Amino acid sequence: MEAIEQRIKEQGDKVRSLKSSKADKDVITAEVAALNELKAELKALTVNDPSAAPADKPAKADDKKGKGGFTLKNAKGTKDYTPQEMAVREKIFSTIIGVFKKHGGITIDTPVFELKEILSGKYGEDSKLIYDLEDQGGEKCSLRYDLTVPFARFLAMNGKEYQNIKRYHIAKVYRRDQPAMTKGRMREFFQCDFDIAGTYDSMIPDSECLRVLSECLTALGLGDFTIKINHRKILDGIFEVCGVPEDKIRTISSAVDKLDKLPWADVRKEMTEDKGLDPKAADLIGEYVLLKGGAELLERLYADAKLGTNARAKEGLDDMTTLFKYLDVLNVTRHVSFDLSLARGLDYYTGLIYEAVLEGSAPPTLANGEKARATVKKGTDELDESTVGVGSVAAGGRYDNLVGMFSGVNKKGQPNLVIPCVGISIGVERVFSILMQKQKKEQIKSNEVEVYVVGLGGVSVEARMKICTELWDAGIKAEFAYKLKPRTQNQWDACDRDMIPFAVIVGGDEIEKGLIKIKDMRSKDESQKGGIEYPRTEMIAEIQRRLAEL
Amino acid sequence: MEAIEQRIKEQGDKVRSLKSSKADKDVITAEVAALNELKAELKALTVNDPSAAPADKPAKADDKKGKGGFTLKNAKGTKDYTPQEMAVREKIFSTIIGVFKKHGGITIDTPVFELKEILSGKYGEDSKLIYDLEDQGGEKCSLRYDLTVPFARFLAMNGKEYQNIKRYHIAKVYRRDQPAMTKGRMREFFQCDFDIAGTYDSMIPDSECLRVLSECLTALGLGDFTIKINHRKILDGIFEVCGVPEDKIRTISSAVDKLDKLPWADVRKEMTEDKGLDPKAADLIGEYVLLKGGAELLERLYADAKLGTNARAKEGLDDMTTLFKYLDVLNVTRHVSFDLSLARGLDYYTGLIYEAVLEGSAPPTLANGEKARATVKKGTDELDESTVGVGSVAAGGRYDNLVGMFSGVNKKGQPNLVIPCVGISIGVERVFSILMQKQKKEQIKSNEVEVYVVGLGGVSVEARMKICTELWDAGIKAEFAYKLKPRTQNQWDACDRDMIPFAVIVGGDEIEKGLIKIKDMRSKDESQKGGIEYPRTEMIAEIQRRLAEL
């Protein structure tokens, strides 16, 4: 707790200094956001979350218990979704699923927990973030960390039937990470994956994945975006010709991956000082990985004396040549940037890799004209991303060997089953944060009620219930007040609060005459304030006519 | 394992004996089903599941590992859903959600795990079935056991904003139960809840819940059903006038609840011998709890010398009188049976309780004319339900005090917040089992593709990709073969396998002339076998016209 208070103090000083030096407005906004996030973290620590102390320090849960002996809160890093939030979340999901289905996607579901050994050895260092279930006798199980490994397990188990499948899966995954709730980094969060499994000709499914990603981001209305692409074999070729030892390739690769958040000097330092790479090799790497562009960059790389003759790089360059041809046909080239600094963290990628970034979330420009870069948090090796926007909103790539890891090996030591895969994962939590910020909570309609049945002049609850029953029987979404004698104003208020478009009004006299009134709640026409009278027998037809016009 | 083999032997003998004595066909079918289930359990034990041994015996996971060192399976009691199963599952969910939304339902979401203490003391004996997360430093958490307790926790935390809410929630819950996969009893399974929270006039929301339940079961097309209803206060009144001590009421109540599966003699024995109830009290209870009927039963109970003057029973009877009046208006009386033997297991119910049973799943009639009853499994106190159909498909009731359990108490010892609730829970896993059995797996369409682009005569992949891009741009769901030179027959096969209604055919010559062909894949018209030719420019409009006619 003291550490965070110290950071709040430092951050406050930083903001004050920026303000007094009249720094760029975007920079100040970003730093204020970072300050607010720290404050929110502190609040969570003190108000809600006795266990937000470092994970190795057991929580003193009793400290914060109310008089009832209860700590009334969500588990750390998890949250409830309110009806308004659910409305936004479901809109996002249905938009994305619509695109997936347009491309022939079908869905599967796998359990929330897997045998522990299924997840072992798949996530490298991040394995420490896996949630284990308590050993209550029986099998050792863990909560899923992503949807990709369970998908590979599913294919290995059912591969004969699903050698070729375009599957999507939207579901929650679990990571014992340090949550940063204000930025949507949670311990329970949704992943949204679309993968094409099967043995096909080079780059055809890969290019369709980029088209699917591009359609999703466009349909979500997130503004302009760039899909950075690169190829693991080109990267491996670069490391090879620059003299990186084979056993250092993955660790040097993950240093390169930080180039979107740190300047080259910092990355070079990590390579040489932390990871022991020869400074000459680092400088050679720097000449390649800072390159970016379009298809024209391919020619330059083919022509490069060293890289152009490297077998691994050559394979990657050939793939990229094919890819760019298809991307033109698919109309997505304009969204794509060939970026040699993109490396992606996960070990299992074997070919094309990509990551989508929203233009609106690019880092702000600093006073010296450079883009703001993330800094490493004091006393940790964690990046402070608070000044570099939301970062990537989607990512993915080709992973041809993951299914084989589950299928066992034959006598020759080869996997029993190989199913090459390529896929995308959309960061729906980030999309959710962005879209929630764009609208006012009060203006989100979370219910779909079409008609509210209003009773006037002491009409009975049975009479209102009867009207509702008729509406329900006709498939119309309707509600009435659950009171014997509801106040008139409360009924109008319910219509307004829930943004219900129509009211059916029943009054004492009219009901005996077989009449009801229908009122358009959105109309400002004073002459129709009391509604328009219809014979009860025409109510359903009239409501249906009006709903069809909505 | 030996125990189950012994039971298979016994059950086999039973089936053979029934067959040789030419017993009722339904009875034989039920007993054969029970035998098959036992065999499936044995198979699970031996083939897949090294840990299906009793939970206190640690699993020898190594036993079953393949050559790759991997046990390739799902965790016990969990399953994957295939695309076909997902299509059925999503149909069920959308049907039910449609009904919930018609009645103004809105949805929330809560995390898969809660603080352990939130779940403590809510489920009585069944608390032993709760999954705990391993203590990896930090808070003690458990997987949710149902959706009701998290909902009550949500209301207690957000009660000011959601004093009145009709919320539905469809999500997975977790129980360390002995799975019986063939009957859909799993360790991970979906619950599907609709609850009305708020302080309203008596029985109005309760009656709407029964209407919602009735609409759901009708919309799912499960055949005739009966909703058994009863009232906790009437039951408590019965126990009081029959002389059951206050501290025995809940345990005697759960004995009564077994009357749908066991004969009265067995239940009476449990009350007197196992639970130490005075036999005279048991006999008095028997006179009441075997009663069932409609609204007319109320008069009989009001007129009953003892029950009619009991204050608790009187409250319950008044509620039921009001309820029956509303059920008439809502048109659901014909589905309802007032059944005094219905008690429901959960402790937290405080008023109306109900349970829906499918007529098609009623127990078969035995040779002696009685309905088949469940028996208690040898050496356990568990009911063998294999002879009594699928049992209830939905249940619920009123629980007015659960939110208060979370809100803490004031100085007078009263809860800080009281939000009365009534709700239904639909057993979607049982519904899923029933609907899956009704259809052939091959006939379930899991994708929604509308057009397959078929290339003939060496047409390039770019040409097919281009056509697909045009279709996608127009919002049409389309696929093409991911091969440079796909075989013609393979393309037709893909259309047939995925039941895709239309093919767009592109051939070498035609493409230069700006022509394509459209073929209706469902048509048997031989003259249209090769498709009908259209100018490329009219393709989208023609496809859209044909799709609109589907």
Tab-separated table of C-alpha atoms in Angstrom, chain B residues 189-533:
chain	number	residue	atom	x	y	z
B	189	PHE	CA	-23.242	-27.628	-16.582
B	190	PHE	CA	-25.428	-24.735	-17.622
B	191	GLN	CA	-28.067	-23.138	-15.476
B	192	CYS	CA	-30.655	-20.903	-16.989
B	193	ASP	CA	-32.336	-18.618	-14.472
B	194	PHE	CA	-34.984	-15.916	-14.598
B	195	ASP	CA	-35.711	-14.051	-11.358
B	196	ILE	CA	-37.910	-11.113	-10.407
B	197	ALA	CA	-36.500	-9.066	-7.536
B	198	GLY	CA	-38.449	-6.318	-5.816
B	199	THR	CA	-41.104	-5.529	-3.257
B	200	TYR	CA	-44.435	-6.058	-4.998
B	201	ASP	CA	-47.971	-7.073	-4.178
B	202	SER	CA	-48.536	-10.696	-3.285
B	203	MET	CA	-48.230	-13.376	-5.985
B	204	ILE	CA	-48.161	-11.020	-8.986
B	205	PRO	CA	-44.507	-11.675	-9.973
B	206	ASP	CA	-44.870	-15.281	-8.763
B	207	SER	CA	-47.685	-15.888	-11.213
B	208	GLU	CA	-45.731	-14.278	-14.047
B	209	CYS	CA	-42.826	-16.638	-13.314
B	210	LEU	CA	-45.165	-19.587	-13.852
B	211	ARG	CA	-46.363	-17.989	-17.093
B	212	VAL	CA	-42.733	-17.518	-18.227
B	213	LEU	CA	-41.926	-21.127	-17.357
B	214	SER	CA	-44.983	-22.351	-19.220
B	215	GLU	CA	-44.110	-20.267	-22.310
B	216	CYS	CA	-40.519	-21.581	-22.279
B	217	LEU	CA	-41.500	-25.242	-22.073
B	218	THR	CA	-44.113	-24.764	-24.797
B	219	ALA	CA	-41.687	-22.902	-27.075
B	220	LEU	CA	-39.040	-25.614	-26.650
B	221	GLY	CA	-41.478	-28.171	-28.056
B	222	LEU	CA	-40.984	-30.745	-25.323
B	223	GLY	CA	-44.581	-32.031	-25.341
B	224	ASP	CA	-47.054	-31.880	-22.468
B	225	PHE	CA	-45.822	-30.886	-19.041
B	226	THR	CA	-47.122	-30.390	-15.526
B	227	ILE	CA	-45.954	-27.697	-13.135
B	228	LYS	CA	-46.332	-28.990	-9.592
B	229	ILE	CA	-46.792	-26.147	-7.128
B	230	ASN	CA	-46.829	-25.935	-3.344
B	231	HIS	CA	-46.097	-23.364	-0.641
B	232	ARG	CA	-43.466	-23.584	2.073
B	233	LYS	CA	-45.791	-21.973	4.630
B	234	ILE	CA	-48.482	-24.591	4.002
B	235	LEU	CA	-45.872	-27.335	4.437
B	236	ASP	CA	-44.573	-25.712	7.610
B	237	GLY	CA	-48.154	-25.470	8.877
B	238	ILE	CA	-48.683	-29.151	8.138
B	239	PHE	CA	-45.520	-30.106	10.006
B	240	GLU	CA	-46.573	-27.878	12.904
B	241	VAL	CA	-50.079	-29.334	13.290
B	242	CYS	CA	-48.715	-32.879	12.893
B	243	GLY	CA	-46.345	-32.305	15.814
B	244	VAL	CA	-42.959	-32.161	14.061
B	245	PRO	CA	-40.469	-30.408	16.352
B	246	GLU	CA	-39.241	-27.065	14.894
B	247	ASP	CA	-35.660	-28.319	14.564
B	248	LYS	CA	-36.752	-31.318	12.497
B	249	ILE	CA	-38.857	-29.393	9.990
B	250	ARG	CA	-36.204	-29.065	7.253
B	251	THR	CA	-35.044	-32.660	7.476
B	252	ILE	CA	-38.613	-34.023	7.444
B	253	SER	CA	-39.333	-31.683	4.550
B	254	SER	CA	-36.523	-33.194	2.503
B	255	ALA	CA	-37.898	-36.681	3.205
B	256	VAL	CA	-41.284	-35.546	1.859
B	257	ASP	CA	-39.536	-34.247	-1.257
B	258	LYS	CA	-38.640	-37.815	-2.241
B	259	LEU	CA	-42.297	-38.766	-2.707
B	260	ASP	CA	-42.062	-38.326	-6.472
B	261	LYS	CA	-39.518	-41.114	-6.553
B	262	LEU	CA	-40.267	-43.379	-3.588
B	263	PRO	CA	-43.481	-44.928	-2.217
B	264	TRP	CA	-44.942	-43.430	0.975
B	265	ALA	CA	-43.928	-46.490	3.003
B	266	ASP	CA	-40.247	-45.814	2.257
B	267	VAL	CA	-40.536	-42.122	3.042
B	268	ARG	CA	-42.388	-42.891	6.288
B	269	LYS	CA	-39.608	-45.309	7.215
B	270	GLU	CA	-36.982	-42.614	6.592
B	271	MET	CA	-38.911	-40.176	8.803
B	272	THR	CA	-39.396	-42.541	11.706
B	273	GLU	CA	-36.390	-44.882	11.631
B	274	ASP	CA	-33.647	-42.634	10.209
B	275	LYS	CA	-34.837	-39.265	11.439
B	276	GLY	CA	-36.492	-40.321	14.721
B	277	LEU	CA	-39.948	-38.836	14.080
B	278	ASP	CA	-42.859	-40.078	16.197
B	279	PRO	CA	-44.731	-42.602	13.948
B	280	LYS	CA	-48.039	-40.920	14.826
B	281	ALA	CA	-46.727	-37.597	13.474
B	282	ALA	CA	-45.547	-39.398	10.332
B	283	ASP	CA	-48.989	-40.913	9.758
B	284	LEU	CA	-50.641	-37.511	10.176
B	285	ILE	CA	-48.208	-36.024	7.642
B	286	GLY	CA	-49.060	-38.842	5.245
B	287	GLU	CA	-52.721	-37.775	5.276
B	288	TYR	CA	-51.784	-34.338	3.983
B	289	VAL	CA	-48.828	-34.735	1.708
B	290	LEU	CA	-50.418	-37.321	-0.542
B	291	LEU	CA	-53.118	-34.799	-1.529
B	292	LYS	CA	-53.013	-33.172	-4.929
B	293	GLY	CA	-55.403	-31.335	-7.220
B	294	GLY	CA	-56.350	-27.850	-8.345
B	295	ALA	CA	-57.834	-24.771	-6.713
B	296	GLU	CA	-60.627	-26.896	-5.207
B	297	LEU	CA	-58.061	-28.474	-2.867
B	298	LEU	CA	-57.766	-25.079	-1.171
B	299	GLU	CA	-61.333	-25.260	0.134
B	300	ARG	CA	-60.670	-28.662	1.636
B	301	LEU	CA	-57.553	-27.378	3.401
B	302	TYR	CA	-59.270	-24.199	4.659
B	303	ALA	CA	-62.020	-26.437	6.050
B	304	ASP	CA	-59.546	-28.783	7.734
B	305	ALA	CA	-60.071	-28.522	11.504
B	306	LYS	CA	-56.373	-28.342	12.356
B	307	LEU	CA	-54.729	-26.825	9.296
B	308	GLY	CA	-57.451	-24.236	8.678
B	309	THR	CA	-56.715	-22.595	12.017
B	310	ASN	CA	-52.912	-22.713	11.792
B	311	ALA	CA	-51.548	-19.199	11.228
B	312	ARG	CA	-48.635	-20.231	8.956
B	313	ALA	CA	-50.773	-22.515	6.825
B	314	LYS	CA	-53.428	-19.798	6.573
B	315	GLU	CA	-50.902	-17.356	5.084
B	316	GLY	CA	-49.855	-19.938	2.526
B	317	LEU	CA	-53.448	-20.827	1.650
B	318	ASP	CA	-54.313	-17.139	1.132
B	319	ASP	CA	-51.308	-16.785	-1.200
B	320	MET	CA	-52.398	-19.839	-3.175
B	321	THR	CA	-55.943	-18.477	-3.490
B	322	THR	CA	-54.582	-15.261	-4.997
B	323	LEU	CA	-52.208	-17.222	-7.218
B	324	PHE	CA	-54.901	-19.430	-8.716
B	325	LYS	CA	-56.929	-16.314	-9.582
B	326	TYR	CA	-53.962	-14.878	-11.520
B	327	LEU	CA	-53.069	-18.198	-13.159
B	328	ASP	CA	-56.547	-18.242	-14.693
B	329	VAL	CA	-56.001	-14.787	-16.215
B	330	LEU	CA	-52.563	-15.813	-17.452
B	331	ASN	CA	-53.953	-18.987	-19.031
B	332	VAL	CA	-51.611	-21.404	-17.301
B	333	THR	CA	-53.952	-23.133	-14.833
B	334	ARG	CA	-54.267	-26.146	-17.156
B	335	HIS	CA	-50.538	-26.888	-16.736
B	336	VAL	CA	-50.565	-26.602	-12.946
B	337	SER	CA	-51.046	-29.252	-10.244
B	338	PHE	CA	-51.259	-28.248	-6.573
B	339	ASP	CA	-49.206	-31.039	-5.023
B	340	LEU	CA	-48.657	-31.146	-1.264
B	341	SER	CA	-45.800	-33.641	-1.609
B	342	LEU	CA	-43.594	-31.076	-3.368
B	343	ALA	CA	-41.072	-29.741	-0.836
B	344	ARG	CA	-37.888	-28.795	-2.814
B	345	GLY	CA	-34.480	-29.366	-1.292
B	346	LEU	CA	-32.994	-25.886	-0.922
B	347	ASP	CA	-33.224	-24.201	2.440
B	348	TYR	CA	-33.693	-20.670	1.220
B	349	TYR	CA	-37.243	-20.899	-0.175
B	350	THR	CA	-39.794	-18.966	1.862
B	351	GLY	CA	-43.061	-19.117	-0.104
B	352	LEU	CA	-44.339	-20.568	-3.362
B	353	ILE	CA	-42.275	-23.469	-4.768
B	354	TYR	CA	-42.658	-25.302	-8.071
B	355	GLU	CA	-41.193	-27.967	-10.293
B	356	ALA	CA	-42.029	-28.842	-13.914
B	357	VAL	CA	-42.173	-32.436	-15.137
B	358	LEU	CA	-42.530	-33.578	-18.740
B	359	GLU	CA	-45.407	-35.963	-19.299
B	360	GLY	CA	-43.311	-37.952	-21.760
B	361	SER	CA	-40.777	-38.634	-19.046
B	362	ALA	CA	-43.222	-39.906	-16.436
B	363	PRO	CA	-42.254	-43.244	-14.925
B	364	PRO	CA	-43.518	-46.321	-16.802
B	365	THR	CA	-46.366	-48.421	-15.423
B	366	LEU	CA	-45.289	-51.625	-13.688
B	367	ALA	CA	-46.855	-55.040	-14.226
B	368	ASN	CA	-48.903	-54.619	-11.049
B	369	GLY	CA	-50.451	-51.409	-12.374
B	370	GLU	CA	-48.437	-49.083	-10.147
B	371	LYS	CA	-46.062	-46.478	-11.501
B	372	ALA	CA	-42.385	-47.465	-11.412
B	373	ARG	CA	-40.578	-45.945	-8.423
B	374	ALA	CA	-36.927	-45.290	-7.884
B	375	THR	CA	-35.063	-47.535	-5.513
B	376	VAL	CA	-32.295	-46.666	-3.141
B	377	LYS	CA	-28.935	-47.854	-4.470
B	378	LYS	CA	-27.447	-50.747	-2.532
B	379	GLY	CA	-25.058	-49.632	0.145
B	380	THR	CA	-25.742	-45.925	-0.408
B	381	ASP	CA	-28.471	-43.462	0.419
B	382	GLU	CA	-28.539	-42.279	-3.175
B	383	LEU	CA	-31.618	-42.677	-5.305
B	384	ASP	CA	-31.355	-44.745	-8.455
B	385	GLU	CA	-33.357	-42.556	-10.815
B	386	SER	CA	-32.763	-44.651	-13.880
B	387	THR	CA	-36.323	-46.002	-13.916
B	388	VAL	CA	-38.170	-42.731	-13.448
B	389	GLY	CA	-37.479	-40.789	-16.616
B	390	VAL	CA	-35.544	-37.550	-16.745
B	391	GLY	CA	-37.367	-36.067	-13.768
B	392	SER	CA	-37.966	-32.360	-13.473
B	393	VAL	CA	-36.887	-30.021	-16.273
B	394	ALA	CA	-37.368	-26.799	-14.328
B	395	ALA	CA	-37.951	-25.626	-10.794
B	396	GLY	CA	-37.947	-22.575	-8.598
B	397	GLY	CA	-39.729	-20.598	-5.963
B	398	ARG	CA	-39.758	-17.542	-3.761
B	399	TYR	CA	-36.769	-16.653	-1.563
B	400	ASP	CA	-37.281	-13.420	0.340
B	401	ASN	CA	-34.370	-13.568	2.776
B	402	LEU	CA	-31.314	-14.486	0.706
B	403	VAL	CA	-30.255	-10.935	-0.207
B	404	GLY	CA	-30.530	-9.973	3.465
B	405	MET	CA	-28.001	-12.678	4.342
B	406	PHE	CA	-25.394	-10.644	2.432
B	407	SER	CA	-26.365	-7.139	3.447
B	408	GLY	CA	-25.227	-7.246	7.071
B	409	VAL	CA	-27.530	-6.405	9.976
B	410	ASN	CA	-28.375	-3.147	11.737
B	411	LYS	CA	-28.291	-2.507	15.489
B	412	LYS	CA	-31.656	-4.184	15.931
B	413	GLY	CA	-30.322	-7.321	14.267
B	414	GLN	CA	-32.398	-6.803	11.126
B	415	PRO	CA	-30.873	-7.038	7.630
B	416	ASN	CA	-29.741	-3.697	6.176
B	417	LEU	CA	-31.356	-4.510	2.867
B	418	VAL	CA	-34.313	-6.763	2.074
B	419	ILE	CA	-35.056	-7.536	-1.564
B	420	PRO	CA	-37.699	-10.249	-1.976
B	421	CYS	CA	-37.139	-12.506	-4.996
B	422	VAL	CA	-38.934	-15.192	-6.942
B	423	GLY	CA	-37.434	-17.130	-9.824
B	424	ILE	CA	-37.262	-20.103	-12.114
B	425	SER	CA	-34.347	-22.257	-13.192
B	426	ILE	CA	-34.673	-24.297	-16.366
B	427	GLY	CA	-32.688	-27.534	-16.547
B	428	VAL	CA	-31.255	-26.793	-19.962
B	429	GLU	CA	-28.900	-29.782	-19.880
B	430	ARG	CA	-31.881	-32.125	-19.627
B	431	VAL	CA	-33.667	-30.203	-22.356
B	432	PHE	CA	-30.496	-30.495	-24.439
B	433	SER	CA	-30.313	-34.289	-23.918
B	434	ILE	CA	-33.942	-34.681	-24.936
B	435	LEU	CA	-33.652	-32.521	-28.061
B	436	MET	CA	-30.341	-34.116	-29.146
B	437	GLN	CA	-31.962	-37.555	-28.989
B	438	LYS	CA	-34.783	-36.353	-31.240
B	439	GLN	CA	-32.573	-35.645	-34.241
B	440	LYS	CA	-29.834	-37.271	-36.241
B	441	LYS	CA	-26.466	-35.655	-35.787
B	442	GLU	CA	-25.776	-35.571	-39.547
B	443	GLN	CA	-28.916	-33.545	-40.139
B	444	ILE	CA	-27.983	-30.695	-37.815
B	445	LYS	CA	-26.690	-27.720	-39.809
B	446	SER	CA	-23.965	-26.064	-37.777
B	447	ASN	CA	-22.834	-23.428	-40.274
B	448	GLU	CA	-24.830	-20.665	-41.927
B	449	VAL	CA	-22.999	-20.445	-45.242
B	450	GLU	CA	-25.306	-19.346	-48.062
B	451	VAL	CA	-23.054	-19.563	-51.106
B	452	TYR	CA	-20.124	-21.783	-52.055
B	453	VAL	CA	-17.944	-20.444	-54.854
B	454	VAL	CA	-17.045	-23.365	-57.142
B	455	GLY	CA	-14.186	-23.016	-59.619
B	456	LEU	CA	-14.177	-25.135	-62.789
B	457	GLY	CA	-11.610	-25.606	-65.560
B	458	GLY	CA	-8.506	-24.344	-63.834
B	459	VAL	CA	-9.903	-21.003	-62.722
B	460	SER	CA	-7.427	-19.235	-60.412
B	461	VAL	CA	-7.776	-19.004	-56.643
B	462	GLU	CA	-7.693	-15.201	-56.976
B	463	ALA	CA	-10.754	-15.329	-59.245
B	464	ARG	CA	-12.693	-17.377	-56.671
B	465	MET	CA	-11.428	-15.184	-53.855
B	466	LYS	CA	-12.562	-12.096	-55.756
B	467	ILE	CA	-16.098	-13.446	-56.135
B	468	CYS	CA	-16.178	-14.273	-52.423
B	469	THR	CA	-14.999	-10.769	-51.591
B	470	GLU	CA	-17.881	-9.305	-53.591
B	471	LEU	CA	-20.326	-11.580	-51.773
B	472	TRP	CA	-18.866	-10.713	-48.353
B	473	ASP	CA	-18.997	-7.001	-49.174
B	474	ALA	CA	-22.713	-7.471	-49.833
B	475	GLY	CA	-23.153	-9.220	-46.470
B	476	ILE	CA	-23.606	-12.680	-48.002
B	477	LYS	CA	-22.150	-15.668	-46.166
B	478	ALA	CA	-19.752	-17.379	-48.543
B	479	GLU	CA	-16.869	-19.827	-48.750
B	480	PHE	CA	-14.407	-21.123	-51.346
B	481	ALA	CA	-11.874	-23.972	-51.401
B	482	TYR	CA	-8.475	-23.113	-49.844
B	483	LYS	CA	-6.576	-24.881	-52.620
B	484	LEU	CA	-4.841	-23.521	-55.703
B	485	LYS	CA	-6.361	-26.293	-57.839
B	486	PRO	CA	-9.255	-27.882	-55.953
B	487	ARG	CA	-10.849	-31.002	-57.419
B	488	THR	CA	-14.324	-30.308	-58.797
B	489	GLN	CA	-15.931	-33.172	-56.888
B	490	ASN	CA	-14.443	-31.962	-53.589
B	491	GLN	CA	-16.128	-28.596	-54.087
B	492	TRP	CA	-19.545	-30.193	-54.691
B	493	ASP	CA	-18.975	-32.434	-51.682
B	494	ALA	CA	-18.301	-29.390	-49.495
B	495	CYS	CA	-21.649	-27.887	-50.560
B	496	ASP	CA	-23.491	-31.104	-49.742
B	497	ARG	CA	-21.712	-31.813	-46.450
B	498	ASP	CA	-22.420	-28.333	-45.109
B	499	MET	CA	-25.926	-28.161	-46.638
B	500	ILE	CA	-25.067	-24.904	-48.444
B	501	PRO	CA	-28.099	-23.823	-50.502
B	502	PHE	CA	-26.413	-22.094	-53.473
B	503	ALA	CA	-23.280	-22.449	-55.546
B	504	VAL	CA	-21.773	-19.706	-57.693
B	505	ILE	CA	-19.843	-21.415	-60.486
B	506	VAL	CA	-16.951	-19.723	-62.235
B	507	GLY	CA	-15.328	-21.301	-65.276
B	508	GLY	CA	-12.376	-20.301	-67.416
B	509	ASP	CA	-14.259	-19.113	-70.502
B	510	GLU	CA	-17.190	-17.493	-68.806
B	511	ILE	CA	-15.088	-15.421	-66.458
B	512	GLU	CA	-13.588	-13.557	-69.429
B	513	LYS	CA	-17.065	-12.976	-70.835
B	514	GLY	CA	-18.180	-11.538	-67.494
B	515	LEU	CA	-20.525	-14.433	-66.757
B	516	ILE	CA	-21.104	-16.699	-63.748
B	517	LYS	CA	-23.585	-19.488	-63.046
B	518	ILE	CA	-25.821	-19.901	-60.013
B	519	LYS	CA	-26.964	-23.351	-58.999
B	520	ASP	CA	-29.630	-24.201	-56.437
B	521	MET	CA	-28.005	-27.104	-54.614
B	522	ARG	CA	-31.332	-28.340	-53.268
B	523	SER	CA	-32.988	-28.540	-56.663
B	524	LYS	CA	-33.469	-31.960	-58.264
B	525	ASP	CA	-34.241	-30.340	-61.611
B	526	GLU	CA	-31.850	-32.081	-64.035
B	527	SER	CA	-32.139	-29.271	-66.600
B	528	GLN	CA	-30.544	-26.883	-64.070
B	529	LYS	CA	-27.791	-29.294	-63.126
B	530	GLY	CA	-25.062	-27.053	-64.484
B	531	GLY	CA	-26.606	-23.908	-62.988
B	532	ILE	CA	-28.189	-20.888	-64.680
B	533	GLU	CA	-26.008	-18.270	-66.348
